Short mmCIF file of C-alpha atoms and ligand atoms in Angstrom, two decimals:
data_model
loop_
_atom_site.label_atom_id
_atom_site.label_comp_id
_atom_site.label_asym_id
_atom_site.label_seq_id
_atom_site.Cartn_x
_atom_site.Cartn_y
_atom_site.Cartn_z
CA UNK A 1 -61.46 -158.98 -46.23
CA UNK A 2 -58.82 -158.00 -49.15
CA UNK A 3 -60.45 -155.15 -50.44
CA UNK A 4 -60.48 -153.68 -47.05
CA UNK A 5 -56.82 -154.51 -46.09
CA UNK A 6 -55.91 -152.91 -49.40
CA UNK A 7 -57.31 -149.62 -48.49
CA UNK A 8 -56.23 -150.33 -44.90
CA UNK A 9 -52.88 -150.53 -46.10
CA UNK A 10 -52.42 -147.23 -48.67
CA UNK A 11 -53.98 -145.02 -46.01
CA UNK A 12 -51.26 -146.48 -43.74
CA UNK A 13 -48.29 -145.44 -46.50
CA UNK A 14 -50.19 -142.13 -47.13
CA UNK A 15 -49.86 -141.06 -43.17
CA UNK A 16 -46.12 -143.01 -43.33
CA UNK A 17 -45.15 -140.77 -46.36
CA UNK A 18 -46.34 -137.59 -44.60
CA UNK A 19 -44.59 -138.72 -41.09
CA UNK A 20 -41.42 -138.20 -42.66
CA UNK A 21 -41.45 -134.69 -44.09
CA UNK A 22 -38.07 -134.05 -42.28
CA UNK A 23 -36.21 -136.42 -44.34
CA UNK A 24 -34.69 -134.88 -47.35
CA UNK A 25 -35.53 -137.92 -49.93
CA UNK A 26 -39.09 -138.47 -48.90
CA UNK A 27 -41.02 -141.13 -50.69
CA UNK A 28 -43.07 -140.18 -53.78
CA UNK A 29 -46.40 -139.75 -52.47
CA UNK A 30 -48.92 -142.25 -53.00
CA UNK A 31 -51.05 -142.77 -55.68
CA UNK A 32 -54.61 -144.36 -55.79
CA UNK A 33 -56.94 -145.42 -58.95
CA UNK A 34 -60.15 -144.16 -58.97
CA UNK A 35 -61.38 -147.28 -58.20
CA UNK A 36 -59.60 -147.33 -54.76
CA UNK A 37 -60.04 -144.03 -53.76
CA UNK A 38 -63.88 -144.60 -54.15
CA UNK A 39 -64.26 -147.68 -52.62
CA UNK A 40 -62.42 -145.55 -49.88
CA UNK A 41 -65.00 -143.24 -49.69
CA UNK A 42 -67.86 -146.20 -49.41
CA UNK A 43 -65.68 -147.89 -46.39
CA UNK A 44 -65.46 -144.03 -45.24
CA UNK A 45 -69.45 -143.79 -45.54
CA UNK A 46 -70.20 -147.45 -44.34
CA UNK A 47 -71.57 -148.06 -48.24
CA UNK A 48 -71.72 -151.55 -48.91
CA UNK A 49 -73.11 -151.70 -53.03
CA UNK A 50 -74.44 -148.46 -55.20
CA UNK A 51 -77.39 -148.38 -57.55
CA UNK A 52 -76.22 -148.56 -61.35
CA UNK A 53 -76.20 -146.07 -63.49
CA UNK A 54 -78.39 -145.47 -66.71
CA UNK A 55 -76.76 -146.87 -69.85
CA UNK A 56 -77.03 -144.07 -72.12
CA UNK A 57 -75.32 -145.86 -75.33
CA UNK A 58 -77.52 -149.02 -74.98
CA UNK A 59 -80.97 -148.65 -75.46
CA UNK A 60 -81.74 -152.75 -75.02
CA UNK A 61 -79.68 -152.61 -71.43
CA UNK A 62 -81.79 -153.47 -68.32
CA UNK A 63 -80.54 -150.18 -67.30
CA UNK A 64 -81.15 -148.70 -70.30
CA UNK A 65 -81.52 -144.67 -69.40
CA UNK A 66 -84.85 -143.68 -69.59
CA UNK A 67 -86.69 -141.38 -72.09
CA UNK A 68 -90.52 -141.98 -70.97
CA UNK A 69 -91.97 -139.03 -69.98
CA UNK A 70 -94.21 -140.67 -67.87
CA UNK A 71 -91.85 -142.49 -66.15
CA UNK A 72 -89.70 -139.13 -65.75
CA UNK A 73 -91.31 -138.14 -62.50
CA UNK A 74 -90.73 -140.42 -59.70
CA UNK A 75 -90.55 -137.77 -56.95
CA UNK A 76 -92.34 -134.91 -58.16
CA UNK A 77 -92.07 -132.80 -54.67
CA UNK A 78 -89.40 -130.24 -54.46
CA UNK A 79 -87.85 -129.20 -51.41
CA UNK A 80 -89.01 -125.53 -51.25
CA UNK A 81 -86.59 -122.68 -51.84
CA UNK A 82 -88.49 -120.36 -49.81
CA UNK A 83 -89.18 -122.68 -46.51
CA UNK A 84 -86.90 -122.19 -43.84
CA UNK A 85 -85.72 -125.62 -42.12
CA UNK A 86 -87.91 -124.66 -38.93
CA UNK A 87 -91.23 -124.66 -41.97
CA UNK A 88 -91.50 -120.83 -41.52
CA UNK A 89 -92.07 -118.98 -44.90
CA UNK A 90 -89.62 -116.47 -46.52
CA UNK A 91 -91.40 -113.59 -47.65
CA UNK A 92 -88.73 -111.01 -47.43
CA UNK A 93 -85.14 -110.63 -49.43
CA UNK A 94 -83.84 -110.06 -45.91
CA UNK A 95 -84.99 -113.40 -44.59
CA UNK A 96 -83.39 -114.79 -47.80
CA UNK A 97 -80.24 -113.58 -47.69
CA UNK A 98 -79.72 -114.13 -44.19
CA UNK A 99 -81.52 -117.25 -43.04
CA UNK A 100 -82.64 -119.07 -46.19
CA UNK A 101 -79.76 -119.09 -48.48
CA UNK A 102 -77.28 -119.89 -45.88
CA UNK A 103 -79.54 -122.84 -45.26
CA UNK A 104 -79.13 -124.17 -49.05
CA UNK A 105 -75.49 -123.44 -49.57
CA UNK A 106 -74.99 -125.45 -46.10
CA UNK A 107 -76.89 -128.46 -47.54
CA UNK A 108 -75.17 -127.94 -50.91
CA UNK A 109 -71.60 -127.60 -49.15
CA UNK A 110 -72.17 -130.73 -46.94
CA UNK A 111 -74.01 -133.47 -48.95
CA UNK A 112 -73.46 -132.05 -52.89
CA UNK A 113 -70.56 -130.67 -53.87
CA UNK A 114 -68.47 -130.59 -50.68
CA UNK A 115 -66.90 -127.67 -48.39
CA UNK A 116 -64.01 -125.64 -49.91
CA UNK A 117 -61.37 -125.44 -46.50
CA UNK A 118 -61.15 -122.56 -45.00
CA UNK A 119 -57.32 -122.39 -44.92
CA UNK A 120 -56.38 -122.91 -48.51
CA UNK A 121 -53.30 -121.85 -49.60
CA UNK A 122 -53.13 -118.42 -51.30
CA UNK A 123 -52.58 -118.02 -55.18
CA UNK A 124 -50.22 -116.08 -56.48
CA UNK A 125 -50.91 -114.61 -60.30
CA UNK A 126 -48.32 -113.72 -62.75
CA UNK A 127 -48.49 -112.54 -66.23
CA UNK A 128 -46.08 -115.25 -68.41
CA UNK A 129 -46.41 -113.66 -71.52
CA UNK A 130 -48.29 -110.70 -73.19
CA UNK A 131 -48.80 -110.39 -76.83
CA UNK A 132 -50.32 -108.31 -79.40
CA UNK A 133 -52.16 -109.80 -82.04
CA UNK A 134 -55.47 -110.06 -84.17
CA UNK A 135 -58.67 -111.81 -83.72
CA UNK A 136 -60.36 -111.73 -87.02
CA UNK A 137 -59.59 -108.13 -87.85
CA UNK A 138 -59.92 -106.58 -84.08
CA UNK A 139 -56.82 -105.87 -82.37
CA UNK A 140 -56.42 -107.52 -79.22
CA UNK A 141 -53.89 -108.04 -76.16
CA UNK A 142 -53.23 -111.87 -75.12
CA UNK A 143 -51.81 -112.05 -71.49
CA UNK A 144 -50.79 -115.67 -70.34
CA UNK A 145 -51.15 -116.03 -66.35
CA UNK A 146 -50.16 -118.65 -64.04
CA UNK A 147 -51.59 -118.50 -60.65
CA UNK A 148 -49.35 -120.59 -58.73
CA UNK A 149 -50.78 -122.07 -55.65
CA UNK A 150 -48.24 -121.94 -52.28
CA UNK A 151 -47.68 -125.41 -52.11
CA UNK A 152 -45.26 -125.36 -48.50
CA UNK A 153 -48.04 -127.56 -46.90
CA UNK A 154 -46.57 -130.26 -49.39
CA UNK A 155 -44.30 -129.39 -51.89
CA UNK A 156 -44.54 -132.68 -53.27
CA UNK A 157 -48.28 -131.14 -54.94
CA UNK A 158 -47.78 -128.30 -57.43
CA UNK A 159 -51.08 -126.46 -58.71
CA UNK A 160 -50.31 -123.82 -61.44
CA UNK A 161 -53.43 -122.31 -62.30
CA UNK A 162 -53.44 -121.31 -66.57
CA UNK A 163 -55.17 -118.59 -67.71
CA UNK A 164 -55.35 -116.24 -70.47
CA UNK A 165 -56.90 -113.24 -71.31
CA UNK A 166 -57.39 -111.67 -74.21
CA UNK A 167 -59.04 -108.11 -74.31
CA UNK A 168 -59.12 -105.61 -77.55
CA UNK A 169 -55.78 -103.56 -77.79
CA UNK A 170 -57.87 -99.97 -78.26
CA UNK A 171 -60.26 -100.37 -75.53
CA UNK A 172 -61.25 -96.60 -73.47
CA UNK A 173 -60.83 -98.50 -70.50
CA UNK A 174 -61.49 -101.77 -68.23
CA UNK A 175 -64.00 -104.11 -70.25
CA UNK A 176 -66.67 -106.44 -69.05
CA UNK A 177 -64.55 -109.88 -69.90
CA UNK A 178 -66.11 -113.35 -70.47
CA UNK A 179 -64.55 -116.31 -68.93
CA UNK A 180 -64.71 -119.57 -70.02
CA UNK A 181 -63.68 -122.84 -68.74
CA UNK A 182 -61.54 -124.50 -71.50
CA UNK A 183 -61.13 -127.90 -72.28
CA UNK A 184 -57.40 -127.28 -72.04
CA UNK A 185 -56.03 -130.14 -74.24
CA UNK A 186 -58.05 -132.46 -76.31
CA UNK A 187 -61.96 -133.15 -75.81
CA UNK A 188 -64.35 -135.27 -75.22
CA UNK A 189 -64.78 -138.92 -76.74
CA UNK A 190 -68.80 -140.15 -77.89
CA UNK A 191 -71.14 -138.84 -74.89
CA UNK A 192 -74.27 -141.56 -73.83
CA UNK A 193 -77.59 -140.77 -75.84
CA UNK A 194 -76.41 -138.50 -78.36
CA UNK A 195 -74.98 -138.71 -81.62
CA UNK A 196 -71.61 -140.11 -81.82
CA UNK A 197 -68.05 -138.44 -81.54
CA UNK A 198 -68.78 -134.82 -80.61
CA UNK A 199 -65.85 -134.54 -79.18
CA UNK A 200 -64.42 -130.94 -78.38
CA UNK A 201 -61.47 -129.64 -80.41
CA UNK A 202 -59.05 -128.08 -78.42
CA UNK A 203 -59.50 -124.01 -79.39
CA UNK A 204 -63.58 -124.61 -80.17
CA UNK A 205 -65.27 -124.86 -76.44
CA UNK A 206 -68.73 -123.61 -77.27
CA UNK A 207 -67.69 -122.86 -81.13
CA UNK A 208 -67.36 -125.99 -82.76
CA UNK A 209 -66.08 -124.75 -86.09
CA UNK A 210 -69.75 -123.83 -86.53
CA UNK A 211 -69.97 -120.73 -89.48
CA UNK A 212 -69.82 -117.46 -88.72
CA UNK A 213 -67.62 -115.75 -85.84
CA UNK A 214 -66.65 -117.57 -83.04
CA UNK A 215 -67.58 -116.66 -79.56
CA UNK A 216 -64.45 -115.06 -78.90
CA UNK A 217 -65.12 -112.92 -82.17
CA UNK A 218 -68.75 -111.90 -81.18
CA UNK A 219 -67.61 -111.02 -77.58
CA UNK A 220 -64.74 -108.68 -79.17
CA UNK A 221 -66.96 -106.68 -81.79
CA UNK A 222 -69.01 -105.45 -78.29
CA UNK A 223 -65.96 -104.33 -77.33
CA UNK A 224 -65.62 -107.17 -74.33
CA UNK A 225 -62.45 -109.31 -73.54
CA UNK A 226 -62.58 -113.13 -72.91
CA UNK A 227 -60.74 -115.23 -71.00
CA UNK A 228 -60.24 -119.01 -70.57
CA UNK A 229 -59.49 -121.10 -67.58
CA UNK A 230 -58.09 -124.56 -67.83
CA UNK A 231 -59.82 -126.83 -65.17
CA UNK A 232 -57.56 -129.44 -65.30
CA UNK A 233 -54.53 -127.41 -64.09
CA UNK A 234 -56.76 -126.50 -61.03
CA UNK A 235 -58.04 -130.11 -60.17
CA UNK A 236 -57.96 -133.29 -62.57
CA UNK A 237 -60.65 -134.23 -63.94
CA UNK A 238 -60.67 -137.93 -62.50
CA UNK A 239 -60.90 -140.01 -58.87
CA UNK A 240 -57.21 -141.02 -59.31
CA UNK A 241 -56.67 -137.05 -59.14
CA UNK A 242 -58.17 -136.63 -55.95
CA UNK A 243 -55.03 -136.75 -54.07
CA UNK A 244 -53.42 -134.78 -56.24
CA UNK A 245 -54.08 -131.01 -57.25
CA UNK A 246 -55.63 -128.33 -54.99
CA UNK A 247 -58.31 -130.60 -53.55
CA UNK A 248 -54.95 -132.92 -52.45
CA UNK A 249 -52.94 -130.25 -51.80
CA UNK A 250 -54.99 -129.21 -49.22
CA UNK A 251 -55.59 -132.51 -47.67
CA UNK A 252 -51.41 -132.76 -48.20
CA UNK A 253 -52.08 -135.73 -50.36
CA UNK A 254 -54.34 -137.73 -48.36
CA UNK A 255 -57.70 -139.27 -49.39
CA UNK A 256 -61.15 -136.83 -49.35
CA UNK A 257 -63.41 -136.87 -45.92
CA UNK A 258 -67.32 -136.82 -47.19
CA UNK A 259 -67.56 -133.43 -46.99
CA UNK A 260 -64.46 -132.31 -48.58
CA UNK A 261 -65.10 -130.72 -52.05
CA UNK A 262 -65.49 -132.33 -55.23
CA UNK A 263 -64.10 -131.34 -58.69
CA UNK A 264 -66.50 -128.64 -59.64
CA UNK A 265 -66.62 -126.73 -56.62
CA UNK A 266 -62.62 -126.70 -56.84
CA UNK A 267 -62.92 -125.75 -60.52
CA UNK A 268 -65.43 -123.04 -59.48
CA UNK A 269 -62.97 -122.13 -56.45
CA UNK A 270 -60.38 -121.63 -59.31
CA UNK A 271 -62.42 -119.41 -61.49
CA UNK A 272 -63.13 -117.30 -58.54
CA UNK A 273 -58.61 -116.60 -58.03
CA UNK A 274 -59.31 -116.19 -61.70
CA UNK A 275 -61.67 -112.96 -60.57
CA UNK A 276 -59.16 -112.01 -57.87
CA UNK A 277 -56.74 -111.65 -60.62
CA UNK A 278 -59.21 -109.78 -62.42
CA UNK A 279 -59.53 -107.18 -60.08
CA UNK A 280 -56.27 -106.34 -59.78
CA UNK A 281 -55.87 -106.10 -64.01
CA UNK A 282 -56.91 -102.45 -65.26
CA UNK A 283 -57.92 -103.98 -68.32
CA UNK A 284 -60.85 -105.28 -67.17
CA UNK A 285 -63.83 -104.29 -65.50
CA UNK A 286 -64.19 -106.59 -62.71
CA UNK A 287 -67.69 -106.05 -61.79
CA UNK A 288 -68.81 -107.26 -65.47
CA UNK A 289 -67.11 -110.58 -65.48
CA UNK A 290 -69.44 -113.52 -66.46
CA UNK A 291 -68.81 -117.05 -66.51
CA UNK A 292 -69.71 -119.89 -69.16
CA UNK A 293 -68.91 -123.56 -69.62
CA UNK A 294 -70.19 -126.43 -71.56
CA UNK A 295 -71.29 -130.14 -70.20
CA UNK A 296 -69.18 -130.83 -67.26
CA UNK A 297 -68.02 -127.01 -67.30
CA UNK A 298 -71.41 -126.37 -67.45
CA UNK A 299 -72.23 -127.67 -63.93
CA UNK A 300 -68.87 -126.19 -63.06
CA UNK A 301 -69.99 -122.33 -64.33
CA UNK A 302 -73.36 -122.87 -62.59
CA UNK A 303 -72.07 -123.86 -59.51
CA UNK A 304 -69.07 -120.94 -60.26
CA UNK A 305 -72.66 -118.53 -60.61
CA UNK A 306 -74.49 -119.87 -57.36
CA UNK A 307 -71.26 -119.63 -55.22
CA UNK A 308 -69.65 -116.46 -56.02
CA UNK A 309 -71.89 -113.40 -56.31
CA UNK A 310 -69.14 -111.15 -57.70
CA UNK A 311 -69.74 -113.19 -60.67
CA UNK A 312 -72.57 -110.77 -62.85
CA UNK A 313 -73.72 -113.44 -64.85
CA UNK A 314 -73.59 -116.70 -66.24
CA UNK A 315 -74.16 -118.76 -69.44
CA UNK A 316 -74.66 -122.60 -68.29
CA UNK A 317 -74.09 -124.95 -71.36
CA UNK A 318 -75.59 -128.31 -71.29
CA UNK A 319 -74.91 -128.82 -67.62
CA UNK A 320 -77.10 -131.69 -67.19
CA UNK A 321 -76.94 -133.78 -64.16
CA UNK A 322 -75.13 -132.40 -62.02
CA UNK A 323 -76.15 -128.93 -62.99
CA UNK A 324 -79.59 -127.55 -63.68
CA UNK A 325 -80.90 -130.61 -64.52
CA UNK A 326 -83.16 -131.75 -61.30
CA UNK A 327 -81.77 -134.80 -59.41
CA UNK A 328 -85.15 -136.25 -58.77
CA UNK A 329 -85.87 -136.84 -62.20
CA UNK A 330 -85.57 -140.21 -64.30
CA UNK A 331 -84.52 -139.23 -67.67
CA UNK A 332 -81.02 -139.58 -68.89
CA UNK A 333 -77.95 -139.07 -66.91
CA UNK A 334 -79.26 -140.13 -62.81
CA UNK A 335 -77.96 -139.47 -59.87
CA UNK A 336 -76.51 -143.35 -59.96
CA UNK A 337 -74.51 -142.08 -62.84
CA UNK A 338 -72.48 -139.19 -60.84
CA UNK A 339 -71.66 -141.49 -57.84
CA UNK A 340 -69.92 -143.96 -59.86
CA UNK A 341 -65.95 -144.22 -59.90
CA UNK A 342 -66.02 -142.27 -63.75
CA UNK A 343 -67.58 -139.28 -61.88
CA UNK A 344 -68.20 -138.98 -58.39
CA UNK A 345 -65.00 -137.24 -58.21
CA UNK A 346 -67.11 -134.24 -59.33
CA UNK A 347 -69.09 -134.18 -56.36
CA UNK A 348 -68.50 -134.38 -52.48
CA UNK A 349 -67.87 -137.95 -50.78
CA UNK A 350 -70.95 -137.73 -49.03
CA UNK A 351 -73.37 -137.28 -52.22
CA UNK A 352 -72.23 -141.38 -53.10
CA UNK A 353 -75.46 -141.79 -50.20
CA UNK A 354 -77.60 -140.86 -52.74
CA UNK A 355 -76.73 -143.62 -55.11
CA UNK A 356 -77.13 -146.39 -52.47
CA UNK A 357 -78.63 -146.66 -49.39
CA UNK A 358 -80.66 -143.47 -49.95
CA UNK A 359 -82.34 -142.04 -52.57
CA UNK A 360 -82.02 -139.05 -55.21
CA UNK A 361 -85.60 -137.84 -53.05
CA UNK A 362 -83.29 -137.57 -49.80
CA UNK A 363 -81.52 -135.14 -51.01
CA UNK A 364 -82.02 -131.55 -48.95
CA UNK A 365 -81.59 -129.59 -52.32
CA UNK A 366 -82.17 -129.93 -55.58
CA UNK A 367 -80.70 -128.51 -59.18
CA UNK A 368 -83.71 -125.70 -58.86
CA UNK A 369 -81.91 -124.20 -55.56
CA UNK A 370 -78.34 -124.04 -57.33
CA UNK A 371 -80.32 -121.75 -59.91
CA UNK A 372 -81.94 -120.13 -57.03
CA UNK A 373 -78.56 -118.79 -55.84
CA UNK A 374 -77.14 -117.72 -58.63
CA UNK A 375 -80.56 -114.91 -58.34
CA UNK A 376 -81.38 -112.06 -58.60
CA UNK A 377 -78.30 -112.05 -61.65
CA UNK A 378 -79.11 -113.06 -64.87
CA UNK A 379 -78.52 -116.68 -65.62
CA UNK A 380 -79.13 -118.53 -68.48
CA UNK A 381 -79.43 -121.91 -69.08
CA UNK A 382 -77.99 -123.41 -72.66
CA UNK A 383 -79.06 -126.48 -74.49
CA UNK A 384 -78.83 -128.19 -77.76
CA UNK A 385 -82.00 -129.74 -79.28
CA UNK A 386 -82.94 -133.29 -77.97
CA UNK A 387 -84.00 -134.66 -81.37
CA UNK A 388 -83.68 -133.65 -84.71
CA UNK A 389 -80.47 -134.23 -87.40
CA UNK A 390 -77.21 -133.16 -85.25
CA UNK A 391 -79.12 -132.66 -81.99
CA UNK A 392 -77.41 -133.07 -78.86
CA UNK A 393 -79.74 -136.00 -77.53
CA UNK A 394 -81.54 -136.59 -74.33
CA UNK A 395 -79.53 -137.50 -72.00
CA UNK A 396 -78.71 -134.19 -70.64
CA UNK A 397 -82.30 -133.89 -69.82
CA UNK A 398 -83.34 -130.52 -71.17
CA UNK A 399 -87.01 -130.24 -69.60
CA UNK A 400 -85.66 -131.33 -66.28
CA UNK A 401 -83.51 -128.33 -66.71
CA UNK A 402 -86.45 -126.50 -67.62
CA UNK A 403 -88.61 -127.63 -64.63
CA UNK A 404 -85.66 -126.52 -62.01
CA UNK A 405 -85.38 -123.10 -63.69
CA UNK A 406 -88.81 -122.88 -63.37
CA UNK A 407 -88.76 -124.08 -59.59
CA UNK A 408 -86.06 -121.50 -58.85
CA UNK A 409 -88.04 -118.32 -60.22
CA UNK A 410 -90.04 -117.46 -57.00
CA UNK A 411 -86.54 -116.87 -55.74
CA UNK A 412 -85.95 -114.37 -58.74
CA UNK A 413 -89.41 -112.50 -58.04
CA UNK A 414 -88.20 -111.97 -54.47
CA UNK A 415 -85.59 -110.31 -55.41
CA UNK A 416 -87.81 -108.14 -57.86
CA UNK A 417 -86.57 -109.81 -61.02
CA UNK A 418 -88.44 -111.80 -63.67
CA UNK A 419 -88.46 -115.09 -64.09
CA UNK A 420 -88.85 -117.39 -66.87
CA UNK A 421 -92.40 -116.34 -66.65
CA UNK A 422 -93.98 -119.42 -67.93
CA UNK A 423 -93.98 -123.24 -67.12
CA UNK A 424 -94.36 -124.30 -70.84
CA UNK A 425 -91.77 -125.97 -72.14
CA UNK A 426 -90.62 -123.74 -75.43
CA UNK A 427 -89.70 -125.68 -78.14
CA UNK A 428 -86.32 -125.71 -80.15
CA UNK A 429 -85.18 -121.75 -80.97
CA UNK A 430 -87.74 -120.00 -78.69
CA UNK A 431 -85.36 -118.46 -76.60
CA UNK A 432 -87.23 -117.53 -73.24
CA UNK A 433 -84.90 -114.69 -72.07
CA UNK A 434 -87.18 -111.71 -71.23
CA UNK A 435 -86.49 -112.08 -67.80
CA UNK A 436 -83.03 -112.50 -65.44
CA UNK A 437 -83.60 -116.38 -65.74
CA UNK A 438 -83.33 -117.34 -69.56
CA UNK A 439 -83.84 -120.63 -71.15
CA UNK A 440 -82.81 -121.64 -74.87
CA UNK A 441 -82.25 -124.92 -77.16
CA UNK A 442 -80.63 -124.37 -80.33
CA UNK A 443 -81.08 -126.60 -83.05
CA UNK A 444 -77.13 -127.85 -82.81
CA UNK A 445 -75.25 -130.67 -80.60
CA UNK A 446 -73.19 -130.55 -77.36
CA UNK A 447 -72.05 -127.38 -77.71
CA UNK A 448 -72.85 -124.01 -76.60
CA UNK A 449 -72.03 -122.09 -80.34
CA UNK A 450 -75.50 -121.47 -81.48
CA UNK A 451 -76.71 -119.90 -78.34
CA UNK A 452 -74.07 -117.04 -78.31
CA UNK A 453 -75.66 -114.84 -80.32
CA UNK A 454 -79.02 -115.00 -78.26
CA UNK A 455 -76.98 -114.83 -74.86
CA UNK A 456 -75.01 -111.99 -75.86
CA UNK A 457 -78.20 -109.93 -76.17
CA UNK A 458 -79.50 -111.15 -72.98
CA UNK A 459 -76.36 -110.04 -71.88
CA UNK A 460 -76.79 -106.66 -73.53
CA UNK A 461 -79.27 -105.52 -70.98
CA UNK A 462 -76.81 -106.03 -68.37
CA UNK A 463 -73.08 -105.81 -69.00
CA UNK A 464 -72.42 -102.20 -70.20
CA UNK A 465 -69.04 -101.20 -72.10
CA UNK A 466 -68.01 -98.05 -70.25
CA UNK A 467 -69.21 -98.55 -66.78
CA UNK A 468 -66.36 -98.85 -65.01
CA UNK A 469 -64.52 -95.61 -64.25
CA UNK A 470 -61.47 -95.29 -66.92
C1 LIG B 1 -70.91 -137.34 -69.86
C2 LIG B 1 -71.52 -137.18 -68.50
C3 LIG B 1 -72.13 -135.80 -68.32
C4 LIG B 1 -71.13 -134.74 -68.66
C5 LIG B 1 -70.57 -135.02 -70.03
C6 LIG B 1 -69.49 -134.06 -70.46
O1 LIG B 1 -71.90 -137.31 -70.83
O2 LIG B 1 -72.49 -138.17 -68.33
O3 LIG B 1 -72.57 -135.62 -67.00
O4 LIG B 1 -71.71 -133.48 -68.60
O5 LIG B 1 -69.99 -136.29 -70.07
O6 LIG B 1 -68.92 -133.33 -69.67
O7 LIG B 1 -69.18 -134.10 -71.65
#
């Protein structure tokens, strides 16, 4: 079979290239398409064909995504948060945090978004440049950092973490900082089932040249810092990538097994060296750092949330599939749709199953126990409006957001915190955040601009200037 000899043969010059690291002029290493490296993974998992996709731009498409609410439910049964494997009940925070939650972030780890190694290479964190300068008329510090990655495992792979972070020039002391992912350079082209061309400008993540301050404006008047992470200089954001940044440098430039980790969890893994960092700065307060992200970020700052508890709390923008949106639902963006070669590279090798032979009801998790880890700290879950003049369309799948954040507040209660506290789905601008597990569409697109505001005081309750000792 050609396909098969053709993978046969670039894993053969992948383990040639590394057999010769003693040679001074050793041979570029090398480099797969997307395409190969994930019909590597279906050899690797025994996966002869995968379901399609939903078509999101083509309504008329046999595979045209679906918007029926009646046809939304196909497996309505959640796996419970609060059953233990062996069917014994938690009923304790004890039993969570020691038997139950180990459980999910296993599953999660193995089949969703893959295992972070245990030995990866340390980062090391320096400040390139610091500069003084004003955000509208507050006075703030700009530090770039790099965290570069020890790459002696294969030199070959360089990962140079950016980072910068900007906090006001007269704070007291160390101030609660926002980090964002950033879209580093250049956006997003037209996304499936919304309106056209909402692409991201490079500086506006989240503040799409919408009036009135920007995000990193609203953040400063409380006195907070923000901070933005590129992704892309942690892990690319594509299959051909795979064998390249810190996922590849780990794996010294070969191929992922199934259970090695995906895109987000490596852009979460880099937003957690970001906190290391943090901790070390005396500008910040590094027990009042949250984390937000838009759309692909989005499932990357939830994931961030669920994984590292040092995080205090987290603003999930139009995370979708992949995110808080449950996997067992058909509406929008499926299951089918992460396990194809445009973006299975988010996810761990193994979670391609779930496109073909099994299906999106095997899974051991779902989107609701992601939420549930991120408890008992506040989380809130962003959206734009599904219909209505500039919405951001359906294909995010805002309810099946809902119904996991509703499915993860038992979790919340506990931990003796408030959930969302209802099961009715608000409409547009009824923000639902009198609880630690918040839930709000604003009226604009693909962004997460119009919901600052409402986060922020959320986050008010919370995140207090001055706690830190000076
Ligand atoms: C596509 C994709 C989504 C993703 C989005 C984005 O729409 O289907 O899963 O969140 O791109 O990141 O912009």
């Amino acid at each position: 079979m050609r396909r098969v000899s053709i993978a046969a043969l670039l894993l053969a010059l992948a383990v040639s290239a590394r057999g010769q690291e003693s040679k001074p002029a050793e041979p570029a290493l090398p480099q797969l398409t997307a395409q190969q490296d994930h019909k590597l993974m279906m050899d690797a998992l025994g996966i002869k064909s995968l379901r399609e996709g939903a078509n999101g731009m083509n309504r008329n498409a046999p595979n045209a995504a679906n918007y029926d609410e009646a046809k939304a439910n196909p497996y309505p049964d959640l796996p419970d948060p609060l059953t233990l494997k062996n069917g014994d009940k938690v009923t304790t925070p004890e039993q969570w945090w020691s038997k139950r939650r180990p459980e999910i972030v296993e599953d999660f780890d193995r089949e969703v978004y893959g295992r972070v190694p245990k030995d990866v290479p340390k980062v090391a964190w320096k400040v390139t440049s610091q500069t003084e300068d004003k955000a509208g008329d507050v006075a703030v510090i700009t530090k770039k950092l790099s965290g570069r990655v020890d790459n002696t495992r294969c030199p070959e792979i360089k990962v140079e973490i950016q980072l910068t972070l900007t906090t006001p020039a007269d704070a007291k002391g160390p101030v609660p900082v926002m980090l964002e992912f950033g879209f580093g350079f250049g956006g997003f082209g037209p996304r499936p089932g919304g309106p056209p061309g909402k692409g991201a400008t490079p500086k506006g993540v989240g503040g799409f040249a919408a009036a009135g301050p920007s995000w990193q404006q609203q953040v400063l008047a409380k006195g907070w810092g923000y901070a933005i992470i590129v992704p892309n200089s942690i892990q690319a954001d594509n299959g051909a990538g795979l064998t390249r940044g810190i996922i590849g440098l780990c794996n010294a430039g070969q191929p992922r097994k199934p259970e090695d980790w995906g895109a987000l969890r490596a852009w979460a893994w880099g937003a957690s060296r970001a906190l290391d960092y943090f901790e070390t700065d005396k500008a910040v307060d590094a027990k009042q750092v949250g984390i937000e992200g838009l759309s692909r970020y989005g499932k990357a700052a939830l994931v961030t949330m669920a994984y590292d508890p040092r995080f205090a709390i987290g603003f999930i923008g139009s995370s979708g599939e992949g995110g808080a949106k449950l996997h067992r639902r058909n509406f929008g963006e499926l299951v089918e749709n992460l396990t194809g070669s445009g973006e299975y590279h988010w996810m761990a090798g193994n979670f391609l199953k779930y496109g073909g032979p099994l299906t999106p009801n095997d899974l051991p998790v779902d989107a609701h126990e992601l939420i549930a880890l991120c408890a008992p700290r506040p989380t809130f879950i962003s959206y734009g409006a599904s219909t209505g003049p500039g919405a951001e369309g359906q294909w995010v799948d805002q309810r099946g957001s809902f119904m996991a954040a509703v499915a993860a507040g038992p979790v919340f209660q506990l931990l003796g915190k408030k959930d969302l506290g209802t099961s009715e789905f608000p409409e547009v601008e009824t923000g639902i955040t009198g609880g630690e597990l918040a839930f709000r569409q604003h009226k604009g697109g693909h962004t997460t601009g119009p919901n600052w505001p409402t986060f922020l005081a959320f986050a008010d309750r919370y995140i207090k200037l001055g706690a830190a000792p000076q």
